[in-house]
Amino acid sequence: EGNDDEYAEQDNHDNNEDQPFQGIHFYVKHNAADNGDGSKTSPFKSIQQAYNAANTSGMYIIHVSEGEYWEHRYRRQLTHQ
C-alpha cells in the first residue's frame, strides 16, 4: 500500500490507444469496506463480489489489488510482478 495508485500498472496495461476498452472496470481490494460498489474509490472486498457484478454487466475487467483473499475455503494470494 505504499503506492498511491495500486491499480496504475493494471490500468496502464489495459489502455490500448488503437482500441480502447469499452466495458466496465471493477476494482477489488482485500482490506476494503464491506459495502464497496466496485469502483476505484470504493472497491469490492472480495473477488466473488466483483465476479457476481461482472456477470451481469457484459464486457468487463476486474482489477485486483495485491493482498490475501480468503474465499470459499480457498486462499488466494495475489502479488504484482
CSV table of N, CA and C in Angstrom, one decimal, residues 4-68:
chain,number,residue,atom,x,y,z
A,4,ASP,N,0.7,5.1,-4.4
A,4,ASP,CA,-0.5,5.9,-4.3
A,4,ASP,C,-1.7,5.4,-5.1
A,5,ASP,N,-1.3,4.7,-6.2
A,5,ASP,CA,-2.4,4.1,-7.1
A,5,ASP,C,-2.0,2.7,-7.4
A,6,GLU,N,-2.4,1.8,-6.5
A,6,GLU,CA,-2.0,0.4,-6.6
A,6,GLU,C,-2.6,-0.3,-7.9
A,7,TYR,N,-3.5,0.4,-8.6
A,7,TYR,CA,-4.1,-0.2,-9.8
A,7,TYR,C,-3.4,0.4,-11.0
A,8,ALA,N,-2.5,1.3,-10.9
A,8,ALA,CA,-1.9,2.1,-12.0
A,8,ALA,C,-1.3,1.2,-13.1
A,9,GLU,N,-0.6,0.2,-12.6
A,9,GLU,CA,0.1,-0.7,-13.6
A,9,GLU,C,-1.0,-1.5,-14.4
A,10,GLN,N,-2.0,-1.9,-13.7
A,10,GLN,CA,-3.1,-2.7,-14.4
A,10,GLN,C,-3.8,-1.7,-15.4
A,11,ASP,N,-4.1,-0.5,-14.9
A,11,ASP,CA,-4.8,0.5,-15.8
A,11,ASP,C,-4.0,0.8,-17.0
A,12,ASN,N,-2.7,1.0,-16.8
A,12,ASN,CA,-1.9,1.3,-18.0
A,12,ASN,C,-1.8,0.1,-19.0
A,13,HIS,N,-1.8,-1.1,-18.4
A,13,HIS,CA,-1.8,-2.3,-19.3
A,13,HIS,C,-3.1,-2.4,-20.1
A,14,ASP,N,-4.2,-1.9,-19.6
A,14,ASP,CA,-5.5,-2.0,-20.2
A,14,ASP,C,-5.6,-1.0,-21.3
A,15,ASN,N,-4.9,0.1,-21.3
A,15,ASN,CA,-5.1,1.2,-22.2
A,15,ASN,C,-4.4,0.8,-23.6
A,16,ASN,N,-5.3,0.7,-24.5
A,16,ASN,CA,-4.8,0.4,-25.9
A,16,ASN,C,-5.3,1.6,-26.8
A,17,GLU,N,-4.5,2.4,-27.2
A,17,GLU,CA,-4.9,3.6,-27.9
A,17,GLU,C,-5.6,3.3,-29.2
A,18,ASP,N,-5.3,2.2,-29.8
A,18,ASP,CA,-6.0,1.8,-31.1
A,18,ASP,C,-7.4,1.4,-30.8
A,19,GLN,N,-7.6,0.6,-29.8
A,19,GLN,CA,-8.9,0.1,-29.5
A,19,GLN,C,-9.2,0.2,-28.0
A,20,PRO,N,-9.6,1.3,-27.5
A,20,PRO,CA,-9.9,1.5,-26.1
A,20,PRO,C,-11.0,0.5,-25.6
A,21,PHE,N,-10.8,0.1,-24.4
A,21,PHE,CA,-11.8,-0.9,-23.8
A,21,PHE,C,-13.1,-0.1,-23.5
A,22,GLN,N,-14.2,-0.7,-24.0
A,22,GLN,CA,-15.5,0.0,-23.9
A,22,GLN,C,-16.4,-0.6,-22.8
A,23,GLY,N,-15.8,-1.5,-22.0
A,23,GLY,CA,-16.6,-2.2,-20.9
A,23,GLY,C,-16.5,-1.5,-19.6
A,24,ILE,N,-16.9,-2.2,-18.6
A,24,ILE,CA,-16.9,-1.7,-17.2
A,24,ILE,C,-15.7,-2.2,-16.4
A,25,HIS,N,-15.1,-1.4,-15.6
A,25,HIS,CA,-14.0,-1.7,-14.8
A,25,HIS,C,-14.5,-1.9,-13.3
A,26,PHE,N,-14.1,-3.1,-12.7
A,26,PHE,CA,-14.5,-3.3,-11.3
A,26,PHE,C,-13.1,-3.4,-10.6
A,27,TYR,N,-13.1,-3.0,-9.3
A,27,TYR,CA,-11.9,-3.0,-8.5
A,27,TYR,C,-12.1,-3.8,-7.2
A,28,VAL,N,-11.1,-4.5,-6.8
A,28,VAL,CA,-11.2,-5.3,-5.6
A,28,VAL,C,-9.9,-5.0,-4.7
A,29,LYS,N,-10.1,-4.8,-3.4
A,29,LYS,CA,-9.0,-4.6,-2.5
A,29,LYS,C,-9.3,-5.4,-1.2
A,30,HIS,N,-8.4,-6.2,-0.8
A,30,HIS,CA,-8.6,-7.1,0.3
A,30,HIS,C,-9.0,-6.4,1.6
A,31,ASN,N,-8.6,-5.2,1.8
A,31,ASN,CA,-9.0,-4.6,3.1
A,31,ASN,C,-10.0,-3.4,2.9
A,32,ALA,N,-10.8,-3.5,1.8
A,32,ALA,CA,-11.8,-2.5,1.5
A,32,ALA,C,-13.0,-2.7,2.5
A,33,ALA,N,-13.8,-1.7,2.5
A,33,ALA,CA,-15.1,-1.7,3.3
A,33,ALA,C,-16.0,-2.8,2.8
A,34,ASP,N,-16.8,-3.3,3.6
A,34,ASP,CA,-17.8,-4.4,3.2
A,34,ASP,C,-18.8,-3.9,2.2
A,35,ASN,N,-19.1,-2.6,2.2
A,35,ASN,CA,-20.1,-2.1,1.3
A,35,ASN,C,-19.6,-1.4,0.1
A,36,GLY,N,-18.4,-1.7,-0.4
A,36,GLY,CA,-17.9,-1.1,-1.6
A,36,GLY,C,-18.8,-1.4,-2.8
A,37,ASP,N,-18.7,-0.5,-3.8
A,37,ASP,CA,-19.5,-0.7,-5.0
A,37,ASP,C,-18.7,-1.1,-6.2
A,38,GLY,N,-17.4,-1.4,-6.0
A,38,GLY,CA,-16.6,-1.9,-7.1
A,38,GLY,C,-15.9,-0.9,-7.9
A,39,SER,N,-16.1,0.4,-7.5
A,39,SER,CA,-15.4,1.5,-8.2
A,39,SER,C,-14.0,1.6,-7.7
A,40,LYS,N,-13.2,2.4,-8.3
A,40,LYS,CA,-11.8,2.5,-7.9
A,40,LYS,C,-11.7,3.2,-6.5
A,41,THR,N,-12.6,4.1,-6.2
A,41,THR,CA,-12.6,4.8,-4.9
A,41,THR,C,-13.3,4.0,-3.8
A,42,SER,N,-14.1,3.0,-4.2
A,42,SER,CA,-14.9,2.2,-3.2
A,42,SER,C,-14.9,0.8,-3.7
A,43,PRO,N,-13.7,0.1,-3.7
A,43,PRO,CA,-13.6,-1.2,-4.3
A,43,PRO,C,-14.4,-2.3,-3.5
A,44,PHE,N,-14.7,-3.4,-4.2
A,44,PHE,CA,-15.3,-4.6,-3.6
A,44,PHE,C,-14.2,-5.1,-2.6
A,45,LYS,N,-14.7,-5.9,-1.6
A,45,LYS,CA,-13.7,-6.5,-0.7
A,45,LYS,C,-13.4,-7.9,-1.1
A,46,SER,N,-14.2,-8.5,-2.0
A,46,SER,CA,-13.9,-9.9,-2.4
A,46,SER,C,-13.9,-10.0,-3.9
A,47,ILE,N,-13.2,-11.0,-4.4
A,47,ILE,CA,-13.2,-11.3,-5.8
A,47,ILE,C,-14.5,-11.8,-6.3
A,48,GLN,N,-15.2,-12.5,-5.4
A,48,GLN,CA,-16.5,-13.1,-5.7
A,48,GLN,C,-17.5,-11.9,-5.9
A,49,GLN,N,-17.5,-10.8,-5.1
A,49,GLN,CA,-18.4,-9.7,-5.3
A,49,GLN,C,-18.2,-9.1,-6.7
A,50,ALA,N,-16.9,-9.0,-7.1
A,50,ALA,CA,-16.6,-8.4,-8.5
A,50,ALA,C,-17.1,-9.4,-9.6
A,51,TYR,N,-16.9,-10.7,-9.4
A,51,TYR,CA,-17.3,-11.7,-10.3
A,51,TYR,C,-18.9,-11.6,-10.5
A,52,ASN,N,-19.6,-11.6,-9.4
A,52,ASN,CA,-21.0,-11.5,-9.4
A,52,ASN,C,-21.5,-10.3,-10.1
A,53,ALA,N,-20.9,-9.1,-9.9
A,53,ALA,CA,-21.3,-7.9,-10.6
A,53,ALA,C,-20.9,-8.0,-12.0
A,54,ALA,N,-19.8,-8.5,-12.3
A,54,ALA,CA,-19.3,-8.6,-13.7
A,54,ALA,C,-20.2,-9.5,-14.6
A,55,ASN,N,-20.8,-10.5,-14.0
A,55,ASN,CA,-21.6,-11.5,-14.7
A,55,ASN,C,-22.9,-10.9,-15.2
A,56,THR,N,-23.3,-9.7,-14.7
A,56,THR,CA,-24.5,-9.0,-15.1
A,56,THR,C,-24.2,-7.8,-15.9
A,57,SER,N,-22.9,-7.6,-16.3
A,57,SER,CA,-22.5,-6.3,-16.9
A,57,SER,C,-22.0,-6.4,-18.3
A,58,GLY,N,-22.0,-7.5,-19.0
A,58,GLY,CA,-21.5,-7.6,-20.3
A,58,GLY,C,-19.9,-7.6,-20.3
A,59,MET,N,-19.3,-6.7,-21.1
A,59,MET,CA,-17.8,-6.7,-21.1
A,59,MET,C,-17.3,-6.0,-19.8
A,60,TYR,N,-16.2,-6.6,-19.3
A,60,TYR,CA,-15.7,-6.1,-18.0
A,60,TYR,C,-14.2,-6.5,-17.8
A,61,ILE,N,-13.6,-5.7,-17.0
A,61,ILE,CA,-12.2,-6.0,-16.5
A,61,ILE,C,-12.3,-5.9,-15.0
A,62,ILE,N,-11.7,-6.9,-14.3
A,62,ILE,CA,-11.7,-6.9,-12.8
A,62,ILE,C,-10.2,-6.6,-12.4
A,63,HIS,N,-10.0,-5.5,-11.7
A,63,HIS,CA,-8.7,-5.1,-11.2
A,63,HIS,C,-8.6,-5.6,-9.8
A,64,VAL,N,-7.6,-6.4,-9.5
A,64,VAL,CA,-7.4,-6.9,-8.1
A,64,VAL,C,-6.2,-6.4,-7.5
A,65,SER,N,-6.3,-5.8,-6.3
A,65,SER,CA,-5.2,-5.2,-5.6
A,65,SER,C,-4.4,-6.4,-5.0
A,66,GLU,N,-3.1,-6.1,-4.8
A,66,GLU,CA,-2.2,-7.1,-4.1
A,66,GLU,C,-2.7,-7.4,-2.7
A,67,GLY,N,-2.7,-8.6,-2.3
A,67,GLY,CA,-3.1,-9.0,-0.9
A,67,GLY,C,-3.6,-10.4,-0.8
A,68,GLU,N,-4.1,-10.8,0.3
A,68,GLU,CA,-4.6,-12.2,0.5
A,68,GLU,C,-6.1,-12.1,0.6
